[in-house]
Amino acid sequence: MTPILSVENLGHTFPGPAGWFGARKRFRAVGEVDFELHPGEILGVVGESGCGKSTLARLIMRLYEPTDGTIRFEGTDITHLSRRALQPLRRRFQMVFQDPYSSIDPRQTIAEALTEPFEVQGVGLSAAARRAEIERLLALVALDPAMAGSHPHHLSGGQKQRVGIARALALGPRLIAFDEPTASLDVSVQAQVVELLLRLRRELDLTYLFISHDLALVDYLCDRVMVMYLGRVVEILPRGAPPRHPYTQALLAAAFAPDPKVRRHIVRITGEIPSGYDVPTGCAFAARCPLVEDTCRAIRPALVGDGHHAVACHLAPPIASES
Ligand SMILES: Nc1ncnc2c1ncn2[C@@H]1O[C@H](COP(=O)(O)OP(=O)(O)OP(=O)(O)O)[C@@H](O)[C@H]1O
Ligand SMILES: [Mg+2]
């Protein structure tokens, strides 16, 4: 089966501030990312703030121009497609952001917000077809059809996020990337949105990339989880699989620790934390890893695995021994 998305050696650097002699150091936000996303799958993306989750999603959505690597969407290389060549494919991959305010113009009515994607794509709709689309989209996300005439400020946070999701659904996407879609919502509302996402995936045969800080939520929702550290993927593991990378182990232990003091200290910090300006030669996690050996500082471990579970660590037991 062709993967929905296949990403090879994907990387991105941002220009840093101009240097004294005009030399601009570049900041590496994402590097050497490899993974495949299969039809119907939900892949979670986790890692500490600044590790490159949003940058990765924006690269895949072609909102940022990749500096290295390849992105294939349903088998087509989209890495450097021009805006024009990308236009017909755009409707098939969409992104939903944390803050629905940023994607909905406060002056627009909900009906206008929902039909804007058709206008952007140059899809002409008759008045009747327009009404039917608005009704269909509101029903999909379980919003009252009477809301069509409202403005965003009349809606609650959860309702606004439903409108954001409906907009992403307008053109019949295959893949949706969610960047912390429930992070600004109350816990009970969050749970409803998560159930909505599961129902939509089932009914519309969707595939998700799901970024979140909430490891319990990711564990509930996602089939596999990709763990990032300093712009690199350190491990991709199926739900419920025992983590093999020391960073994943520390992240999970900290997230599920009952003591909040433990939660704040992800791992013992033994050295300088490297930054994207100065990416270490070896393993990105070496400076913080409790198990570090000389090899780890010298040679960057490749991500190796069996297509389901993969880990980038010289010291992790090989995946093949997992039964
Ligand atoms: N437009 C930009 N210009 C320069 N640097 C950027 C830009 N966007 C992000 N960065 C840097 O790239 C790194 C990765 O940022 P990114 O937003 O992808 O992280 P993140 O994992 O999504 O973090 P968070 O969990 O806080 O949302 C960070 O160090 C960030 O400061
Ligand atoms: Mg982010």
mmCIF file of C-alpha atoms and ligand atoms in Angstrom:
data_model
loop_
_atom_site.group_PDB
_atom_site.id
_atom_site.type_symbol
_atom_site.label_atom_id
_atom_site.label_comp_id
_atom_site.label_asym_id
_atom_site.label_seq_id
_atom_site.Cartn_x
_atom_site.Cartn_y
_atom_site.Cartn_z
ATOM 1 C CA MET A 1 0.000 0.000 0.000
ATOM 2 C CA THR A 2 1.391 3.425 -0.938
ATOM 3 C CA PRO A 3 1.931 5.496 2.194
ATOM 4 C CA ILE A 4 -0.152 8.688 2.398
ATOM 5 C CA LEU A 5 2.996 10.508 3.341
ATOM 6 C CA SER A 6 6.599 9.543 3.107
ATOM 7 C CA VAL A 7 9.307 11.799 4.449
ATOM 8 C CA GLU A 8 13.009 11.256 3.830
ATOM 9 C CA ASN A 9 15.906 13.115 5.391
ATOM 10 C CA LEU A 10 13.672 16.168 5.830
ATOM 11 C CA GLY A 11 15.324 19.210 7.314
ATOM 12 C CA HIS A 12 14.893 22.915 7.806
ATOM 13 C CA THR A 13 17.159 25.721 8.935
ATOM 14 C CA PHE A 14 16.040 29.252 9.725
ATOM 15 C CA PRO A 15 18.335 32.207 9.088
ATOM 16 C CA GLY A 16 19.707 33.500 12.390
ATOM 17 C CA PRO A 17 20.316 37.181 13.165
ATOM 18 C CA ALA A 18 22.873 38.860 10.893
ATOM 19 C CA GLY A 19 26.427 38.366 12.192
ATOM 20 C CA TRP A 20 29.099 41.050 12.661
ATOM 21 C CA PHE A 21 30.768 40.308 9.366
ATOM 22 C CA GLY A 22 27.571 39.782 7.466
ATOM 23 C CA ALA A 23 27.730 36.027 8.028
ATOM 24 C CA ARG A 24 24.434 34.623 9.126
ATOM 25 C CA LYS A 25 24.517 31.472 11.160
ATOM 26 C CA ARG A 26 21.570 29.265 10.360
ATOM 27 C CA PHE A 27 19.460 27.712 13.072
ATOM 28 C CA ARG A 28 18.650 24.038 12.534
ATOM 29 C CA ALA A 29 15.060 23.497 13.662
ATOM 30 C CA VAL A 30 14.530 20.087 12.004
ATOM 31 C CA GLY A 31 17.034 17.593 10.578
ATOM 32 C CA GLU A 32 17.228 14.127 9.031
ATOM 33 C CA VAL A 33 13.598 13.267 9.681
ATOM 34 C CA ASP A 34 12.455 9.962 8.135
ATOM 35 C CA PHE A 35 9.041 8.374 8.508
ATOM 36 C CA GLU A 36 5.993 7.054 6.673
ATOM 37 C CA LEU A 37 2.364 7.652 7.458
ATOM 38 C CA HIS A 38 -0.043 4.919 6.359
ATOM 39 C CA PRO A 39 -3.674 5.400 5.305
ATOM 40 C CA GLY A 40 -5.975 5.641 8.315
ATOM 41 C CA GLU A 41 -3.135 5.975 10.786
ATOM 42 C CA ILE A 42 -2.854 8.550 13.578
ATOM 43 C CA LEU A 43 0.775 9.431 14.227
ATOM 44 C CA GLY A 44 1.453 11.483 17.341
ATOM 45 C CA VAL A 45 4.384 13.893 17.526
ATOM 46 C CA VAL A 46 5.764 14.683 20.977
ATOM 47 C CA GLY A 47 8.818 16.342 22.491
ATOM 48 C CA GLU A 48 9.707 19.362 24.566
ATOM 49 C CA SER A 49 8.943 22.919 23.511
ATOM 50 C CA GLY A 50 11.206 24.043 20.681
ATOM 51 C CA CYS A 51 12.120 20.537 19.463
ATOM 52 C CA GLY A 52 10.691 21.259 16.007
ATOM 53 C CA LYS A 53 7.186 19.749 16.032
ATOM 54 C CA SER A 54 5.398 22.719 14.472
ATOM 55 C CA THR A 55 8.210 23.324 11.999
ATOM 56 C CA LEU A 56 7.947 19.700 10.884
ATOM 57 C CA ALA A 57 4.172 19.988 10.374
ATOM 58 C CA ARG A 58 4.570 23.229 8.431
ATOM 59 C CA LEU A 59 7.214 21.665 6.215
ATOM 60 C CA ILE A 60 4.967 18.731 5.408
ATOM 61 C CA MET A 61 2.095 21.112 4.631
ATOM 62 C CA ARG A 62 4.487 23.050 2.397
ATOM 63 C CA LEU A 63 3.986 26.213 4.459
ATOM 64 C CA TYR A 64 7.794 26.298 4.851
ATOM 65 C CA GLU A 65 10.227 25.464 2.089
ATOM 66 C CA PRO A 66 12.324 22.456 3.138
ATOM 67 C CA THR A 67 16.085 23.046 3.095
ATOM 68 C CA ASP A 68 16.860 19.310 2.822
ATOM 69 C CA GLY A 69 15.118 16.050 2.045
ATOM 70 C CA THR A 70 12.027 14.834 0.258
ATOM 71 C CA ILE A 71 8.290 14.826 0.987
ATOM 72 C CA ARG A 72 6.054 12.464 -0.973
ATOM 73 C CA PHE A 73 2.320 12.826 -0.685
ATOM 74 C CA GLU A 74 0.412 9.770 -2.013
ATOM 75 C CA GLY A 75 3.521 8.894 -3.999
ATOM 76 C CA THR A 76 4.009 12.353 -5.579
ATOM 77 C CA ASP A 77 7.157 14.283 -4.747
ATOM 78 C CA ILE A 78 5.829 17.639 -3.462
ATOM 79 C CA THR A 79 9.074 18.852 -1.849
ATOM 80 C CA HIS A 80 9.654 21.789 -4.155
ATOM 81 C CA LEU A 81 6.445 21.999 -6.188
ATOM 82 C CA SER A 82 5.573 25.554 -7.152
ATOM 83 C CA ARG A 83 2.501 27.163 -5.618
ATOM 84 C CA ARG A 84 0.678 26.650 -8.858
ATOM 85 C CA ALA A 85 1.564 22.966 -9.186
ATOM 86 C CA LEU A 86 0.724 22.453 -5.528
ATOM 87 C CA GLN A 87 -2.691 24.128 -5.765
ATOM 88 C CA PRO A 88 -4.730 21.074 -6.902
ATOM 89 C CA LEU A 89 -3.015 18.876 -4.283
ATOM 90 C CA ARG A 90 -3.527 21.345 -1.433
ATOM 91 C CA ARG A 91 -7.112 20.317 -0.908
ATOM 92 C CA ARG A 92 -5.883 16.844 -0.004
ATOM 93 C CA PHE A 93 -3.715 17.886 2.940
ATOM 94 C CA GLN A 94 -4.801 20.429 5.499
ATOM 95 C CA MET A 95 -3.640 21.774 8.843
ATOM 96 C CA VAL A 96 -5.556 22.692 11.999
ATOM 97 C CA PHE A 97 -3.830 25.023 14.461
ATOM 98 C CA GLN A 98 -4.071 25.363 18.213
ATOM 99 C CA ASP A 99 -5.663 28.772 18.099
ATOM 100 C CA PRO A 100 -8.758 28.776 15.933
ATOM 101 C CA TYR A 101 -8.780 32.601 16.155
ATOM 102 C CA SER A 102 -5.708 32.717 13.981
ATOM 103 C CA SER A 103 -7.429 30.855 11.146
ATOM 104 C CA ILE A 104 -10.870 32.489 11.300
ATOM 105 C CA ASP A 105 -11.264 36.145 10.444
ATOM 106 C CA PRO A 106 -13.334 37.710 13.266
ATOM 107 C CA ARG A 107 -15.308 39.761 10.710
ATOM 108 C CA GLN A 108 -16.409 36.683 8.800
ATOM 109 C CA THR A 109 -19.572 34.782 9.577
ATOM 110 C CA ILE A 110 -19.173 31.052 10.169
ATOM 111 C CA ALA A 111 -20.790 30.452 6.758
ATOM 112 C CA GLU A 112 -18.162 32.672 5.110
ATOM 113 C CA ALA A 113 -15.341 30.988 6.984
ATOM 114 C CA LEU A 114 -16.567 27.571 5.855
ATOM 115 C CA THR A 115 -16.912 28.511 2.186
ATOM 116 C CA GLU A 116 -13.625 30.391 1.934
ATOM 117 C CA PRO A 117 -11.620 27.220 1.117
ATOM 118 C CA PHE A 118 -13.809 26.725 -1.991
ATOM 119 C CA GLU A 119 -13.112 30.301 -3.108
ATOM 120 C CA VAL A 120 -9.374 29.914 -2.521
ATOM 121 C CA GLN A 121 -9.436 26.802 -4.713
ATOM 122 C CA GLY A 122 -11.543 28.562 -7.350
ATOM 123 C CA VAL A 123 -14.468 26.180 -6.884
ATOM 124 C CA GLY A 124 -17.613 28.055 -7.909
ATOM 125 C CA LEU A 125 -20.670 27.155 -5.827
ATOM 126 C CA SER A 126 -24.279 28.059 -6.646
ATOM 127 C CA ALA A 127 -26.250 29.596 -3.762
ATOM 128 C CA ALA A 128 -27.973 26.263 -3.171
ATOM 129 C CA ALA A 129 -24.731 24.270 -3.280
ATOM 130 C CA ARG A 130 -23.157 26.766 -0.921
ATOM 131 C CA ARG A 131 -25.992 26.334 1.596
ATOM 132 C CA ALA A 132 -25.753 22.567 1.272
ATOM 133 C CA GLU A 133 -21.975 22.601 1.885
ATOM 134 C CA ILE A 134 -22.345 24.805 4.956
ATOM 135 C CA GLU A 135 -24.999 22.470 6.354
ATOM 136 C CA ARG A 136 -22.941 19.395 5.561
ATOM 137 C CA LEU A 137 -19.812 20.783 7.225
ATOM 138 C CA LEU A 138 -21.615 21.990 10.347
ATOM 139 C CA ALA A 139 -23.308 18.586 10.675
ATOM 140 C CA LEU A 140 -19.961 16.786 10.308
ATOM 141 C CA VAL A 141 -18.558 18.585 13.334
ATOM 142 C CA ALA A 142 -21.874 18.452 15.232
ATOM 143 C CA LEU A 143 -22.577 22.170 15.260
ATOM 144 C CA ASP A 144 -26.073 23.656 15.078
ATOM 145 C CA PRO A 145 -26.901 24.749 11.494
ATOM 146 C CA ALA A 146 -28.312 27.960 13.005
ATOM 147 C CA MET A 147 -24.707 28.984 13.749
ATOM 148 C CA ALA A 148 -24.007 29.672 10.078
ATOM 149 C CA GLY A 149 -24.877 33.370 10.466
ATOM 150 C CA SER A 150 -22.915 33.900 13.702
ATOM 151 C CA HIS A 151 -19.541 35.548 14.090
ATOM 152 C CA PRO A 152 -16.629 33.765 15.810
ATOM 153 C CA HIS A 153 -16.884 35.877 18.986
ATOM 154 C CA HIS A 154 -20.311 34.369 19.671
ATOM 155 C CA LEU A 155 -18.783 30.908 19.818
ATOM 156 C CA SER A 156 -17.056 29.099 22.667
ATOM 157 C CA GLY A 157 -13.467 27.876 22.282
ATOM 158 C CA GLY A 158 -14.629 24.347 21.549
ATOM 159 C CA GLN A 159 -17.153 25.537 18.944
ATOM 160 C CA LYS A 160 -14.507 27.668 17.248
ATOM 161 C CA GLN A 161 -12.159 24.713 17.066
ATOM 162 C CA ARG A 162 -14.987 22.688 15.492
ATOM 163 C CA VAL A 163 -15.331 25.402 12.848
ATOM 164 C CA GLY A 164 -11.565 25.201 12.288
ATOM 165 C CA ILE A 165 -11.869 21.440 11.802
ATOM 166 C CA ALA A 166 -14.887 21.836 9.484
ATOM 167 C CA ARG A 167 -12.914 24.270 7.346
ATOM 168 C CA ALA A 168 -10.072 21.793 7.067
ATOM 169 C CA LEU A 169 -12.630 19.176 5.952
ATOM 170 C CA ALA A 170 -14.277 21.397 3.336
ATOM 171 C CA LEU A 171 -12.344 20.170 0.312
ATOM 172 C CA GLY A 172 -12.228 16.485 1.218
ATOM 173 C CA PRO A 173 -8.670 16.044 2.529
ATOM 174 C CA ARG A 174 -6.915 12.697 2.990
ATOM 175 C CA LEU A 175 -4.402 13.947 5.552
ATOM 176 C CA ILE A 176 -4.837 16.481 8.358
ATOM 177 C CA ALA A 177 -2.009 17.780 10.535
ATOM 178 C CA PHE A 178 -3.175 19.018 13.929
ATOM 179 C CA ASP A 179 -0.858 21.300 15.891
ATOM 180 C CA GLU A 180 -1.989 21.066 19.527
ATOM 181 C CA PRO A 181 -5.648 21.426 18.513
ATOM 182 C CA THR A 182 -7.017 20.994 22.026
ATOM 183 C CA ALA A 183 -4.301 22.721 24.054
ATOM 184 C CA SER A 184 -6.324 25.883 24.660
ATOM 185 C CA LEU A 185 -9.546 24.050 25.608
ATOM 186 C CA ASP A 186 -10.948 22.914 28.956
ATOM 187 C CA VAL A 187 -10.452 19.245 29.730
ATOM 188 C CA SER A 188 -14.104 18.262 29.161
ATOM 189 C CA VAL A 189 -14.268 20.151 25.856
ATOM 190 C CA GLN A 190 -10.927 18.634 24.885
ATOM 191 C CA ALA A 191 -12.365 15.144 25.347
ATOM 192 C CA GLN A 192 -15.323 15.971 23.078
ATOM 193 C CA VAL A 193 -13.041 17.282 20.345
ATOM 194 C CA VAL A 194 -10.884 14.154 20.592
ATOM 195 C CA GLU A 195 -13.969 11.921 20.206
ATOM 196 C CA LEU A 196 -14.994 14.047 17.224
ATOM 197 C CA LEU A 197 -11.584 13.514 15.602
ATOM 198 C CA LEU A 198 -11.865 9.739 16.086
ATOM 199 C CA ARG A 199 -15.367 9.688 14.581
ATOM 200 C CA LEU A 200 -14.292 11.807 11.600
ATOM 201 C CA ARG A 201 -11.331 9.569 10.927
ATOM 202 C CA ARG A 202 -13.650 6.560 10.855
ATOM 203 C CA GLU A 203 -16.391 8.145 8.772
ATOM 204 C CA LEU A 204 -14.175 9.987 6.286
ATOM 205 C CA ASP A 205 -11.208 7.612 6.135
ATOM 206 C CA LEU A 206 -8.722 10.246 7.271
ATOM 207 C CA THR A 207 -5.091 10.063 8.283
ATOM 208 C CA TYR A 208 -3.742 12.337 11.014
ATOM 209 C CA LEU A 209 -0.461 13.792 12.154
ATOM 210 C CA PHE A 210 -1.210 14.885 15.716
ATOM 211 C CA ILE A 211 1.132 17.190 17.638
ATOM 212 C CA SER A 212 0.584 17.410 21.366
ATOM 213 C CA HIS A 213 2.298 18.026 24.670
ATOM 214 C CA ASP A 214 -0.219 15.794 26.384
ATOM 215 C CA LEU A 215 1.291 12.307 26.444
ATOM 216 C CA ALA A 216 -1.813 10.734 27.991
ATOM 217 C CA LEU A 217 -3.904 12.142 25.150
ATOM 218 C CA VAL A 218 -1.397 10.956 22.550
ATOM 219 C CA ASP A 219 -1.408 7.504 24.117
ATOM 220 C CA TYR A 220 -5.215 7.411 23.889
ATOM 221 C CA LEU A 221 -5.544 8.763 20.356
ATOM 222 C CA CYS A 222 -2.500 7.710 18.373
ATOM 223 C CA ASP A 223 -1.513 4.427 16.734
ATOM 224 C CA ARG A 224 2.173 5.369 16.774
ATOM 225 C CA VAL A 225 4.144 8.130 18.429
ATOM 226 C CA MET A 226 7.138 9.982 17.042
ATOM 227 C CA VAL A 227 9.440 11.419 19.702
ATOM 228 C CA MET A 228 11.565 14.424 18.743
ATOM 229 C CA TYR A 229 14.573 15.936 20.426
ATOM 230 C CA LEU A 230 16.432 18.974 19.100
ATOM 231 C CA GLY A 231 14.886 18.656 15.657
ATOM 232 C CA ARG A 232 15.655 14.936 15.305
ATOM 233 C CA VAL A 233 13.449 11.892 15.605
ATOM 234 C CA VAL A 234 14.839 9.775 18.443
ATOM 235 C CA GLU A 235 12.163 7.092 18.408
ATOM 236 C CA ILE A 236 8.949 6.089 16.623
ATOM 237 C CA LEU A 237 6.988 3.590 18.650
ATOM 238 C CA PRO A 238 3.642 1.854 18.369
ATOM 239 C CA ARG A 239 1.110 2.574 21.101
ATOM 240 C CA GLY A 240 1.830 0.530 24.200
ATOM 241 C CA ALA A 241 5.302 -0.589 23.079
ATOM 242 C CA PRO A 242 7.987 -0.254 25.737
ATOM 243 C CA PRO A 243 10.133 2.812 24.948
ATOM 244 C CA ARG A 244 13.759 2.062 24.067
ATOM 245 C CA HIS A 245 15.396 5.458 23.790
ATOM 246 C CA PRO A 246 16.577 6.913 27.125
ATOM 247 C CA TYR A 247 14.899 10.201 26.188
ATOM 248 C CA THR A 248 11.510 8.558 25.515
ATOM 249 C CA GLN A 249 11.845 6.640 28.762
ATOM 250 C CA ALA A 250 12.594 9.827 30.677
ATOM 251 C CA LEU A 251 9.818 11.753 28.932
ATOM 252 C CA LEU A 252 7.222 9.090 29.738
ATOM 253 C CA ALA A 253 8.445 8.588 33.286
ATOM 254 C CA ALA A 254 8.278 12.336 33.873
ATOM 255 C CA ALA A 255 4.856 12.759 32.252
ATOM 256 C CA PHE A 256 3.263 10.002 34.273
ATOM 257 C CA ALA A 257 5.096 10.690 37.542
ATOM 258 C CA PRO A 258 2.684 11.482 40.358
ATOM 259 C CA ASP A 259 5.108 14.008 41.862
ATOM 260 C CA PRO A 260 5.078 17.355 40.006
ATOM 261 C CA LYS A 261 8.686 18.030 41.089
ATOM 262 C CA VAL A 262 9.752 14.931 39.185
ATOM 263 C CA ARG A 263 7.635 15.988 36.219
ATOM 264 C CA ARG A 264 9.575 19.221 35.873
ATOM 265 C CA HIS A 265 12.941 17.483 35.783
ATOM 266 C CA ILE A 266 12.789 15.368 32.687
ATOM 267 C CA VAL A 267 16.257 13.943 33.074
ATOM 268 C CA ARG A 268 19.381 14.719 34.999
ATOM 269 C CA ILE A 269 21.080 17.543 33.143
ATOM 270 C CA THR A 270 24.746 16.681 33.064
ATOM 271 C CA GLY A 271 26.062 19.172 30.553
ATOM 272 C CA GLU A 272 25.400 22.071 28.294
ATOM 273 C CA ILE A 273 22.125 21.715 26.408
ATOM 274 C CA PRO A 274 23.027 22.112 22.744
ATOM 275 C CA SER A 275 21.036 24.426 20.489
ATOM 276 C CA GLY A 276 20.061 24.420 16.854
ATOM 277 C CA TYR A 277 22.955 26.835 16.185
ATOM 278 C CA ASP A 278 25.427 24.265 17.267
ATOM 279 C CA VAL A 279 24.044 20.825 16.552
ATOM 280 C CA PRO A 280 26.331 18.186 18.092
ATOM 281 C CA THR A 281 28.171 15.743 15.840
ATOM 282 C CA GLY A 282 26.973 12.715 17.749
ATOM 283 C CA CYS A 283 23.643 11.973 19.356
ATOM 284 C CA ALA A 284 21.638 15.158 20.008
ATOM 285 C CA PHE A 285 20.667 13.817 23.429
ATOM 286 C CA ALA A 286 24.225 12.923 24.529
ATOM 287 C CA ALA A 287 24.616 15.973 26.774
ATOM 288 C CA ARG A 288 21.611 15.000 28.863
ATOM 289 C CA CYS A 289 21.695 11.235 28.614
ATOM 290 C CA PRO A 290 22.367 9.291 31.821
ATOM 291 C CA LEU A 291 23.809 6.362 29.809
ATOM 292 C CA VAL A 292 26.121 8.342 27.501
ATOM 293 C CA GLU A 293 29.303 6.712 26.165
ATOM 294 C CA ASP A 294 32.109 8.081 23.955
ATOM 295 C CA THR A 295 30.543 6.657 20.772
ATOM 296 C CA CYS A 296 27.377 8.649 21.443
ATOM 297 C CA ARG A 297 29.288 11.939 21.336
ATOM 298 C CA ALA A 298 31.257 10.957 18.240
ATOM 299 C CA ILE A 299 28.732 9.303 15.931
ATOM 300 C CA ARG A 300 25.100 10.236 15.379
ATOM 301 C CA PRO A 301 22.970 7.096 15.741
ATOM 302 C CA ALA A 302 20.741 6.338 12.746
ATOM 303 C CA LEU A 303 17.043 5.638 13.245
ATOM 304 C CA VAL A 304 16.775 1.876 12.781
ATOM 305 C CA GLY A 305 13.820 -0.417 13.178
ATOM 306 C CA ASP A 306 11.316 -2.697 11.531
ATOM 307 C CA GLY A 307 8.884 -0.206 9.980
ATOM 308 C CA HIS A 308 6.721 -0.024 13.116
ATOM 309 C CA HIS A 309 9.147 0.644 15.902
ATOM 310 C CA ALA A 310 12.416 2.489 15.242
ATOM 311 C CA VAL A 311 14.986 3.983 17.571
ATOM 312 C CA ALA A 312 18.080 6.166 17.144
ATOM 313 C CA CYS A 313 20.369 5.109 19.985
ATOM 314 C CA HIS A 314 23.682 3.228 20.028
ATOM 315 C CA LEU A 315 22.805 1.700 23.379
ATOM 316 C CA ALA A 316 19.180 0.654 22.822
ATOM 317 C CA PRO A 317 18.583 -3.061 22.390
ATOM 318 C CA PRO A 318 17.932 -3.917 18.717
ATOM 319 C CA ILE A 319 14.265 -3.810 17.683
ATOM 320 C CA ALA A 320 14.426 -7.263 16.078
ATOM 321 C CA SER A 321 14.753 -8.877 19.516
ATOM 322 C CA GLU A 322 11.296 -7.556 20.470
ATOM 323 C CA SER A 323 8.733 -10.341 20.254
HETATM 324 N N1 LIG B 1 10.233 31.497 11.968
HETATM 325 C C1 LIG B 1 11.270 31.116 12.735
HETATM 326 N N2 LIG B 1 12.471 31.748 12.664
HETATM 327 C C2 LIG B 1 13.517 31.351 13.417
HETATM 328 N N3 LIG B 1 13.479 30.319 14.282
HETATM 329 C C3 LIG B 1 12.311 29.664 14.411
HETATM 330 C C4 LIG B 1 11.141 30.016 13.642
HETATM 331 N N4 LIG B 1 10.131 29.160 13.992
HETATM 332 C C5 LIG B 1 10.637 28.340 14.925
HETATM 333 N N5 LIG B 1 11.943 28.626 15.168
HETATM 334 C C6 LIG B 1 12.836 27.902 16.100
HETATM 335 O O1 LIG B 1 12.888 26.546 15.683
HETATM 336 C C7 LIG B 1 12.825 25.680 16.810
HETATM 337 C C8 LIG B 1 11.648 24.742 16.644
HETATM 338 O O2 LIG B 1 10.458 25.488 16.779
HETATM 339 P P1 LIG B 1 9.018 24.824 16.704
HETATM 340 O O3 LIG B 1 8.025 25.914 16.800
HETATM 341 O O4 LIG B 1 8.946 23.926 15.534
HETATM 342 O O5 LIG B 1 9.013 23.940 18.041
HETATM 343 P P2 LIG B 1 7.810 23.153 18.724
HETATM 344 O O6 LIG B 1 8.305 21.776 19.002
HETATM 345 O O7 LIG B 1 6.577 23.286 17.903
HETATM 346 O O8 LIG B 1 7.648 23.919 20.105
HETATM 347 P P3 LIG B 1 6.318 24.163 20.985
HETATM 348 O O9 LIG B 1 6.058 22.867 21.696
HETATM 349 O O10 LIG B 1 6.716 25.249 21.931
HETATM 350 O O11 LIG B 1 5.210 24.551 20.067
HETATM 351 C C9 LIG B 1 12.712 26.560 18.041
HETATM 352 O O12 LIG B 1 13.981 26.679 18.622
HETATM 353 C C10 LIG B 1 12.233 27.879 17.501
HETATM 354 O O13 LIG B 1 12.716 28.938 18.284
HETATM 355 MG MG MG B 2 4.738 24.118 18.243
#
